[in-house]
CSV table of C-alpha atoms and ligand atoms in Angstrom, one decimal:
chain,number,residue,atom,x,y,z
F,801,UNK,CA,0.0,0.0,0.0
F,802,UNK,CA,1.2,3.5,-0.8
F,803,UNK,CA,1.2,5.0,2.6
F,804,UNK,CA,1.9,3.8,6.1
F,805,UNK,CA,1.0,6.9,8.1
F,806,UNK,CA,-2.6,6.0,9.0
F,807,UNK,CA,-4.2,3.1,10.9
F,808,UNK,CA,-3.6,-0.3,9.3
F,809,UNK,CA,-1.4,1.3,6.7
F,810,UNK,CA,-4.3,3.4,5.3
F,811,UNK,CA,-3.4,7.1,5.2
F,812,UNK,CA,-3.6,10.3,3.3
F,813,UNK,CA,-1.8,8.9,0.3
F,814,UNK,CA,-4.0,5.7,0.0
F,815,UNK,CA,-5.8,5.8,-3.3
F,816,UNK,CA,-9.1,4.0,-3.5
F,817,UNK,CA,-11.0,3.2,-6.7
F,818,UNK,CA,-14.7,3.3,-6.0
F,819,UNK,CA,-17.4,1.5,-8.1
F,820,UNK,CA,-21.1,2.1,-7.8
F,821,UNK,CA,-23.8,0.1,-9.7
F,822,UNK,CA,-26.7,-0.2,-7.2
F,823,UNK,CA,-29.4,1.3,-9.3
F,824,UNK,CA,-29.4,3.2,-12.7
F,825,UNK,CA,-26.0,5.0,-12.5
F,826,UNK,CA,-22.8,3.3,-13.5
F,827,UNK,CA,-20.1,5.2,-11.7
F,828,UNK,CA,-16.4,5.0,-10.9
F,829,UNK,CA,-14.1,7.4,-9.0
F,830,UNK,CA,-10.5,7.7,-7.7
F,831,UNK,CA,-10.3,9.3,-4.3
F,832,UNK,CA,-7.1,9.8,-2.3
F,833,UNK,CA,-7.0,9.8,1.5
F,834,UNK,CA,-10.8,9.5,1.8
F,835,UNK,CA,-11.6,13.0,0.7
F,836,UNK,CA,-9.4,14.1,-2.3
F,837,UNK,CA,-11.5,13.4,-5.4
F,838,UNK,CA,-9.1,12.9,-8.3
F,839,UNK,CA,-11.9,11.8,-10.7
F,840,UNK,CA,-15.6,11.0,-10.5
F,841,UNK,CA,-17.3,9.6,-13.6
F,842,UNK,CA,-21.1,9.0,-13.6
F,843,UNK,CA,-22.9,7.5,-16.6
F,844,UNK,CA,-26.7,7.8,-16.1
F,845,UNK,CA,-29.1,5.3,-17.6
F,846,UNK,CA,-32.0,7.7,-17.2
F,847,UNK,CA,-32.8,7.8,-20.9
F,848,UNK,CA,-33.0,4.0,-21.1
F,849,UNK,CA,-35.6,3.8,-18.3
F,850,UNK,CA,-37.5,7.1,-18.9
F,851,UNK,CA,-40.0,5.5,-21.3
F,852,UNK,CA,-41.0,2.9,-18.8
F,853,UNK,CA,-41.6,5.5,-16.1
F,854,UNK,CA,-39.1,3.9,-13.7
F,855,UNK,CA,-36.0,1.7,-13.4
F,856,UNK,CA,-36.3,-1.7,-15.2
F,857,UNK,CA,-33.9,-4.0,-13.3
F,858,UNK,CA,-33.0,-6.2,-16.3
F,859,UNK,CA,-32.2,-3.2,-18.5
F,860,UNK,CA,-30.1,-1.7,-15.7
F,861,UNK,CA,-28.0,-4.9,-15.2
F,862,UNK,CA,-27.3,-5.1,-19.0
F,863,UNK,CA,-26.4,-1.4,-19.2
F,864,UNK,CA,-24.0,-1.7,-16.2
F,865,UNK,CA,-22.4,-4.7,-18.0
F,866,UNK,CA,-21.7,-2.6,-21.1
F,867,UNK,CA,-20.6,0.5,-19.2
F,868,UNK,CA,-18.6,-0.8,-16.3
F,869,UNK,CA,-15.2,-1.1,-18.1
F,870,UNK,CA,-15.3,2.1,-20.1
F,871,UNK,CA,-16.5,4.1,-17.1
F,872,UNK,CA,-13.8,2.7,-14.8
F,873,UNK,CA,-11.2,3.2,-17.5
F,874,UNK,CA,-12.2,6.8,-17.9
F,875,UNK,CA,-12.1,7.5,-14.1
F,876,UNK,CA,-8.6,6.2,-14.1
F,877,UNK,CA,-7.5,8.2,-17.1
F,878,UNK,CA,-9.0,11.4,-15.7
F,879,UNK,CA,-7.2,10.8,-12.4
F,880,UNK,CA,-4.0,10.1,-14.3
F,881,UNK,CA,-3.7,6.8,-12.4
F,882,UNK,CA,-2.4,3.4,-13.7
F,883,UNK,CA,-3.7,0.1,-12.1
F,884,UNK,CA,-0.5,-0.5,-10.2
F,885,UNK,CA,-1.0,2.8,-8.3
F,886,UNK,CA,-4.4,1.9,-6.9
F,887,UNK,CA,-4.2,0.8,-3.2
F,888,UNK,CA,-7.8,-0.7,-2.9
F,889,UNK,CA,-11.0,-1.2,-4.8
F,890,UNK,CA,-14.3,-0.5,-3.1
F,891,UNK,CA,-17.7,-1.3,-4.5
F,892,UNK,CA,-21.3,-1.0,-3.3
F,893,UNK,CA,-22.5,-4.4,-2.1
F,894,UNK,CA,-26.0,-3.2,-1.1
F,895,UNK,CA,-28.7,-2.1,-0.8
F,896,UNK,CA,-29.9,-2.0,-4.4
F,897,UNK,CA,-31.0,-4.1,-7.3
F,898,UNK,CA,-29.2,-7.5,-7.0
F,899,UNK,CA,-28.4,-7.9,-10.7
F,900,UNK,CA,-27.1,-4.3,-10.9
F,901,UNK,CA,-25.0,-4.7,-7.7
F,902,UNK,CA,-23.4,-7.9,-8.9
F,903,UNK,CA,-21.9,-6.2,-12.0
F,904,UNK,CA,-20.0,-3.6,-9.9
F,905,UNK,CA,-19.1,-6.1,-7.2
F,906,UNK,CA,-17.7,-8.6,-9.7
F,907,UNK,CA,-15.7,-6.0,-11.5
F,908,UNK,CA,-14.3,-4.6,-8.3
F,909,UNK,CA,-13.2,-8.1,-7.1
F,910,UNK,CA,-11.6,-8.9,-10.4
F,911,UNK,CA,-9.6,-5.7,-10.4
F,912,UNK,CA,-8.6,-6.2,-6.8
F,913,UNK,CA,-7.4,-9.7,-7.6
F,914,UNK,CA,-5.6,-8.6,-10.8
F,915,UNK,CA,-3.8,-5.7,-9.0
F,916,UNK,CA,-3.3,-7.8,-5.7
F,917,UNK,CA,-4.9,-5.1,-3.6
F,918,UNK,CA,-7.7,-5.2,-1.0
F,919,UNK,CA,-11.4,-5.3,-1.9
F,920,UNK,CA,-13.7,-3.3,0.3
F,921,UNK,CA,-17.4,-3.8,0.6
F,922,UNK,CA,-19.4,-0.5,0.9
F,923,UNK,CA,-22.9,0.0,2.2
F,924,UNK,CA,-24.6,2.5,-0.2
F,925,UNK,CA,-26.4,4.3,2.6
F,926,UNK,CA,-23.2,4.7,4.6
F,927,UNK,CA,-21.6,6.2,1.4
F,928,UNK,CA,-24.4,8.8,1.2
F,929,UNK,CA,-23.4,9.8,4.7
F,930,UNK,CA,-19.8,10.3,3.6
F,931,UNK,CA,-20.7,12.5,0.6
F,932,UNK,CA,-20.9,15.4,3.0
F,933,UNK,CA,-17.2,15.1,4.0
F,934,UNK,CA,-15.9,15.1,0.5
F,935,UNK,CA,-16.2,18.8,0.2
F,936,UNK,CA,-16.0,19.8,3.9
F,937,UNK,CA,-13.7,17.3,5.6
F,938,UNK,CA,-13.8,19.0,9.0
F,939,UNK,CA,-15.8,16.4,11.0
F,940,UNK,CA,-18.1,17.9,13.7
F,941,UNK,CA,-19.3,15.0,15.8
F,942,UNK,CA,-21.8,14.1,17.0
F,943,UNK,CA,-23.6,15.0,13.8
F,944,UNK,CA,-27.2,14.3,12.6
F,945,UNK,CA,-27.5,13.2,9.0
F,946,UNK,CA,-30.8,13.5,7.1
F,947,UNK,CA,-30.5,10.8,4.4
F,948,UNK,CA,-33.2,11.3,1.7
F,949,UNK,CA,-33.0,9.1,-1.4
F,950,UNK,CA,-35.3,7.2,-3.8
F,951,UNK,CA,-35.4,4.2,-1.4
F,952,UNK,CA,-34.7,5.6,2.0
F,953,UNK,CA,-35.6,8.4,4.4
F,954,UNK,CA,-33.5,8.2,7.6
F,955,UNK,CA,-32.4,10.5,10.4
F,956,UNK,CA,-29.1,9.1,11.7
F,957,UNK,CA,-26.9,10.2,14.5
F,958,UNK,CA,-23.3,9.8,13.5
F,959,UNK,CA,-21.2,9.5,16.6
F,960,UNK,CA,-18.0,8.5,14.9
F,961,UNK,CA,-16.8,6.6,11.8
F,962,UNK,CA,-19.0,3.5,11.6
F,963,UNK,CA,-21.0,4.4,14.7
F,964,UNK,CA,-24.5,5.3,13.8
F,965,UNK,CA,-27.8,5.5,15.8
F,966,UNK,CA,-31.1,5.5,13.9
F,967,UNK,CA,-33.2,8.4,15.2
F,968,UNK,CA,-36.1,8.2,12.7
F,969,UNK,CA,-37.2,6.7,9.4
F,970,UNK,CA,-40.1,6.6,7.1
F,971,UNK,CA,-43.0,4.4,8.0
F,972,UNK,CA,-44.1,4.0,4.3
F,973,UNK,CA,-42.8,5.8,1.2
F,974,UNK,CA,-39.3,7.3,1.0
F,975,UNK,CA,-39.2,11.0,0.2
F,976,UNK,CA,-37.7,10.4,-3.3
F,977,UNK,CA,-40.3,7.8,-4.0
F,978,UNK,CA,-43.0,10.3,-3.1
F,979,UNK,CA,-41.5,12.8,-5.5
F,980,UNK,CA,-41.3,10.2,-8.3
F,981,UNK,CA,-44.9,8.9,-7.7
F,982,UNK,CA,-46.4,12.4,-7.6
F,983,UNK,CA,-44.4,13.5,-10.7
F,984,UNK,CA,-45.7,10.4,-12.6
F,985,UNK,CA,-49.3,11.2,-11.5
F,986,UNK,CA,-48.9,14.8,-12.7
F,987,UNK,CA,-47.4,13.6,-16.0
F,988,UNK,CA,-44.0,15.2,-15.4
F,989,UNK,CA,-42.0,12.2,-16.4
F,990,UNK,CA,-39.1,10.3,-14.8
F,991,UNK,CA,-37.1,11.0,-12.7
F,992,UNK,CA,-39.7,12.9,-10.8
F,993,UNK,CA,-37.7,14.8,-8.2
F,994,UNK,CA,-35.8,17.1,-10.6
F,995,UNK,CA,-39.0,17.5,-12.7
F,996,UNK,CA,-41.0,18.7,-9.6
F,997,UNK,CA,-38.1,20.9,-8.5
F,998,UNK,CA,-38.2,22.6,-11.9
F,999,UNK,CA,-41.9,23.0,-12.3
F,1000,UNK,CA,-42.4,24.1,-8.7
F,1001,UNK,CA,-40.3,27.2,-9.4
F,1002,UNK,CA,-43.3,28.6,-11.4
F,1003,UNK,CA,-45.9,27.7,-8.8
F,1004,UNK,CA,-47.2,29.0,-5.4
F,1005,UNK,CA,-46.1,26.8,-2.5
F,1006,UNK,CA,-49.1,28.1,-0.4
F,1007,UNK,CA,-51.7,27.5,-3.1
F,1008,UNK,CA,-52.8,24.2,-1.5
F,1009,UNK,CA,-52.5,23.2,2.2
F,1010,UNK,CA,-51.3,19.7,1.8
F,1011,UNK,CA,-50.9,17.7,5.1
F,1012,UNK,CA,-47.6,17.6,7.0
F,1013,UNK,CA,-47.7,14.1,8.6
F,1014,UNK,CA,-46.5,13.2,12.1
F,1015,UNK,CA,-45.3,16.8,12.7
F,1016,UNK,CA,-45.8,16.4,16.5
F,1017,UNK,CA,-45.1,12.7,16.7
F,1018,UNK,CA,-41.4,12.0,17.1
F,1019,UNK,CA,-38.7,11.7,14.4
F,1020,UNK,CA,-40.4,9.2,12.0
F,1021,UNK,CA,-41.8,10.2,8.7
F,1022,UNK,CA,-44.8,9.3,6.6
F,1023,UNK,CA,-45.4,10.4,3.0
F,1024,UNK,CA,-48.0,8.1,1.6
F,1025,UNK,CA,-50.9,10.2,2.9
F,1026,UNK,CA,-49.5,13.3,1.2
F,1027,UNK,CA,-49.3,11.4,-2.1
F,1028,UNK,CA,-52.9,10.4,-1.7
F,1029,UNK,CA,-53.9,14.0,-0.8
F,1030,UNK,CA,-52.3,15.2,-4.0
F,1031,UNK,CA,-54.2,12.6,-6.1
F,1032,UNK,CA,-57.5,13.5,-4.4
F,1033,UNK,CA,-57.0,17.2,-4.8
F,1034,UNK,CA,-56.2,17.0,-8.5
F,1035,UNK,CA,-59.1,14.6,-9.2
F,1036,UNK,CA,-61.4,17.1,-7.3
F,1037,UNK,CA,-60.0,20.1,-9.1
F,1038,UNK,CA,-59.0,19.0,-12.6
F,1039,UNK,CA,-58.2,22.6,-13.7
F,1040,UNK,CA,-55.7,23.2,-10.9
F,1041,UNK,CA,-52.3,24.6,-12.0
F,1042,UNK,CA,-49.7,21.7,-12.1
F,1043,UNK,CA,-47.1,24.2,-11.0
F,1044,UNK,CA,-49.1,25.1,-7.9
F,1045,UNK,CA,-49.6,21.4,-7.0
F,1046,UNK,CA,-45.9,20.7,-7.5
F,1047,UNK,CA,-44.9,23.7,-5.4
F,1048,UNK,CA,-47.4,22.9,-2.6
F,1049,UNK,CA,-46.4,19.2,-2.5
F,1050,UNK,CA,-42.7,20.1,-2.4
F,1051,UNK,CA,-43.2,22.6,0.4
F,1052,UNK,CA,-45.1,20.0,2.4
F,1053,UNK,CA,-42.2,17.4,2.0
F,1054,UNK,CA,-39.5,20.0,2.8
F,1055,UNK,CA,-41.3,21.5,5.8
F,1056,UNK,CA,-41.4,18.0,7.4
F,1057,UNK,CA,-37.9,17.0,6.5
F,1058,UNK,CA,-36.4,20.3,7.9
F,1059,UNK,CA,-38.5,20.4,11.0
F,1060,UNK,CA,-37.6,16.8,11.9
F,1061,UNK,CA,-33.9,17.2,11.2
F,1062,UNK,CA,-33.8,20.3,13.4
F,1063,UNK,CA,-35.7,18.5,16.2
F,1064,UNK,CA,-33.3,15.6,15.9
F,1065,UNK,CA,-30.2,17.8,16.3
F,1066,UNK,CA,-31.7,19.5,19.3
F,1067,UNK,CA,-32.8,16.2,20.9
F,1068,UNK,CA,-29.3,14.6,20.8
F,1069,UNK,CA,-27.4,17.9,21.3
F,1070,UNK,CA,-25.6,17.6,17.9
F,1071,UNK,CA,-23.6,20.6,16.7
F,1072,UNK,CA,-23.8,19.8,13.0
F,1073,UNK,CA,-26.4,18.7,10.5
F,1074,UNK,CA,-25.7,17.1,7.2
F,1075,UNK,CA,-27.9,16.3,4.1
F,1076,UNK,CA,-27.3,13.3,1.9
F,1077,UNK,CA,-29.1,11.3,-0.8
F,1078,UNK,CA,-30.7,12.3,-4.2
F,1079,UNK,CA,-33.4,14.4,-2.7
F,1080,UNK,CA,-30.7,16.6,-1.1
F,1081,UNK,CA,-30.3,18.0,-4.6
F,1082,UNK,CA,-33.7,19.7,-4.2
F,1083,UNK,CA,-33.5,23.5,-4.4
F,1084,UNK,CA,-36.1,24.3,-1.7
F,1085,UNK,CA,-34.7,21.7,0.7
F,1086,UNK,CA,-31.2,23.1,0.3
F,1087,UNK,CA,-32.4,26.6,0.9
F,1088,UNK,CA,-34.5,25.8,4.0
F,1089,UNK,CA,-31.8,23.5,5.4
F,1090,UNK,CA,-29.2,26.2,5.3
F,1091,UNK,CA,-31.6,28.8,6.9
F,1092,UNK,CA,-32.5,26.3,9.7
F,1093,UNK,CA,-28.8,25.6,10.4
F,1094,UNK,CA,-28.0,29.3,10.5
F,1095,UNK,CA,-30.9,30.0,12.9
F,1096,UNK,CA,-30.0,27.1,15.2
F,1097,UNK,CA,-26.3,27.8,15.2
F,1098,UNK,CA,-25.5,24.4,13.6
F,1099,UNK,CA,-22.6,23.6,11.2
F,1100,UNK,CA,-24.2,22.7,7.9
F,1101,UNK,CA,-22.8,19.9,5.7
F,1102,UNK,CA,-24.4,20.3,2.3
F,1103,UNK,CA,-22.8,18.3,-0.5
F,1104,UNK,CA,-22.9,19.8,-4.0
F,1105,UNK,CA,-25.8,18.4,-6.1
F,1106,UNK,CA,-23.5,16.0,-8.0
F,1107,UNK,CA,-22.4,14.5,-4.7
F,1108,UNK,CA,-26.0,14.1,-3.4
F,1109,UNK,CA,-27.2,11.8,-6.2
F,1110,UNK,CA,-25.5,8.4,-6.8
F,1111,UNK,CA,-21.8,8.6,-7.6
F,1112,UNK,CA,-18.7,6.6,-6.9
F,1113,UNK,CA,-16.6,9.3,-5.1
F,1114,UNK,CA,-18.8,8.7,-2.0
F,1115,UNK,CA,-18.2,4.9,-2.4
F,1116,UNK,CA,-14.4,5.4,-2.5
F,1117,UNK,CA,-14.6,7.8,0.5
F,1118,UNK,CA,-16.6,5.4,2.6
F,1119,UNK,CA,-14.4,2.6,1.4
F,1120,UNK,CA,-11.3,4.4,2.6
F,1121,UNK,CA,-12.7,4.9,6.1
F,1122,UNK,CA,-14.0,1.3,6.2
F,1123,UNK,CA,-10.6,-0.1,5.1
F,1124,UNK,CA,-8.9,1.9,7.8
F,1125,UNK,CA,-11.4,0.7,10.4
F,1126,UNK,CA,-11.9,-2.9,9.5
F,1127,UNK,CA,-9.3,-3.9,6.9
F,1128,UNK,CA,-10.1,-5.7,3.6
F,1129,UNK,CA,-13.4,-7.5,3.0
F,1130,UNK,CA,-13.1,-11.2,2.2
F,1131,UNK,CA,-13.7,-11.9,-1.5
F,1132,UNK,CA,-16.5,-14.4,-0.7
F,1133,UNK,CA,-18.6,-11.4,0.3
F,1134,UNK,CA,-21.6,-11.2,-2.0
F,1135,UNK,CA,-24.2,-8.5,-3.0
F,1136,UNK,CA,-27.0,-8.0,-0.5
F,1137,UNK,CA,-30.0,-6.2,-2.0
F,1138,UNK,CA,-31.5,-5.6,1.4
F,1139,UNK,CA,-28.3,-4.5,3.2
F,1140,UNK,CA,-29.1,-2.3,6.2
F,1141,UNK,CA,-27.1,0.5,7.8
F,1142,UNK,CA,-25.5,-1.0,10.9
F,1143,UNK,CA,-27.0,1.0,13.7
F,1144,UNK,CA,-27.2,0.6,17.5
W,1753,LIG,O1,-29.6,8.8,-3.9
W,1753,LIG,P1,-30.3,8.6,-5.3
W,1753,LIG,O2,-29.6,9.2,-6.5
W,1753,LIG,O3,-30.6,7.1,-5.6
W,1753,LIG,C1,-31.0,6.3,-4.5
W,1753,LIG,O4,-30.1,5.8,-3.8
W,1753,LIG,O5,-32.2,6.1,-4.4
W,1753,LIG,O6,-31.7,9.3,-5.2
W,1753,LIG,C2,-32.6,9.3,-6.2
W,1753,LIG,C3,-33.9,10.0,-5.8
W,1753,LIG,C4,-35.0,9.9,-6.8
W,1753,LIG,O7,-36.2,9.6,-6.1
W,1753,LIG,C5,-35.1,11.3,-7.4
W,1753,LIG,O8,-36.4,11.7,-7.8
W,1753,LIG,C6,-34.6,12.2,-6.2
W,1753,LIG,O9,-33.6,11.4,-5.6
W,1753,LIG,N1,-34.2,13.5,-6.6
W,1753,LIG,C7,-34.8,14.6,-6.3
W,1753,LIG,C8,-34.0,15.7,-6.9
W,1753,LIG,N2,-33.0,15.1,-7.6
W,1753,LIG,C9,-33.1,13.8,-7.4
W,1753,LIG,N3,-35.8,14.9,-5.5
W,1753,LIG,C10,-36.2,16.2,-5.4
W,1753,LIG,N4,-35.6,17.2,-6.0
W,1753,LIG,C11,-34.5,17.0,-6.7
W,1753,LIG,N5,-33.9,18.1,-7.3
W,1754,LIG,ZN1,-28.3,6.6,-3.5
């Protein structure tokens, strides 16, 4: 390994190649020392899936198969790195679509074997937590992370690297799933989050008073009632402005997310709040998150939009920390579509 200044020989010069194929993005990145992004290549399959209105697992696996080698090669060329300079290969082993995961995991193991370097298994959810550090490496622990993606909505207390406490989660739909379903219902296409974000800019967020679920009831979330309320409202008012519906729906989601994240930070006495996951790219959420952190005197970790959505830089970063903490992952480790974040 290139560096022996950190724990287990993993230090600031240790270069990790990260690979991400859990859903519909084929991504590879080279990251040095856990935070220095030398390259980050993301090839989105959005156009392949758009006409079906959502991700088709079989199409995703086949596309990953075609893209994994060129995307990885490009990440290495952009970083100016040859195979013999890579110190470890990290890949998402779950959660995600099993066929899609297997493409990245197999490629990562093959490269690790060929280069005779460690393979590191990375939990996709943990990697989203690490995206915040890529651009602001000054850790402020304990920190509360609001992780909002297409499949998950979690409030996590990060006490240290690998030490997470689950504070709250969704009881039904994930926030991103609600964006996608409402967008599909409104005919705004796929992926729904960015479409609603765009259309909402033209609408009035106070036009319709959609419900804010569980506002006084702890740190869990629920979005399925809101989705039903949107459908019922549009059916009862067929001439309603789509922009007003999008803006009012988005305001309802963001109000709940920000209120619960603030409450969580206060409850556990955290000095910092971070956002992660694809929904963290939402314009209104970013704005209200920053305002809330300023008002509450909290350090805000807000990754750039490209680091919020799926990418491999966050996989390489999480992989570096995991390698330092736990060492290499045995090569018989498989993909686990239902992998959970290890919490206590
Ligand atoms: O983290 P991510 O890229 O993939 C998963 O791990 O799920 O998140 C994808 C989710 C999708 O539901 C997408 O609609 C949502 O993030 N999303 C957004 C925005 N950009 C992506 N939601 C709201 N506003 C956005 N600008
Ligand atoms: Zn994700």
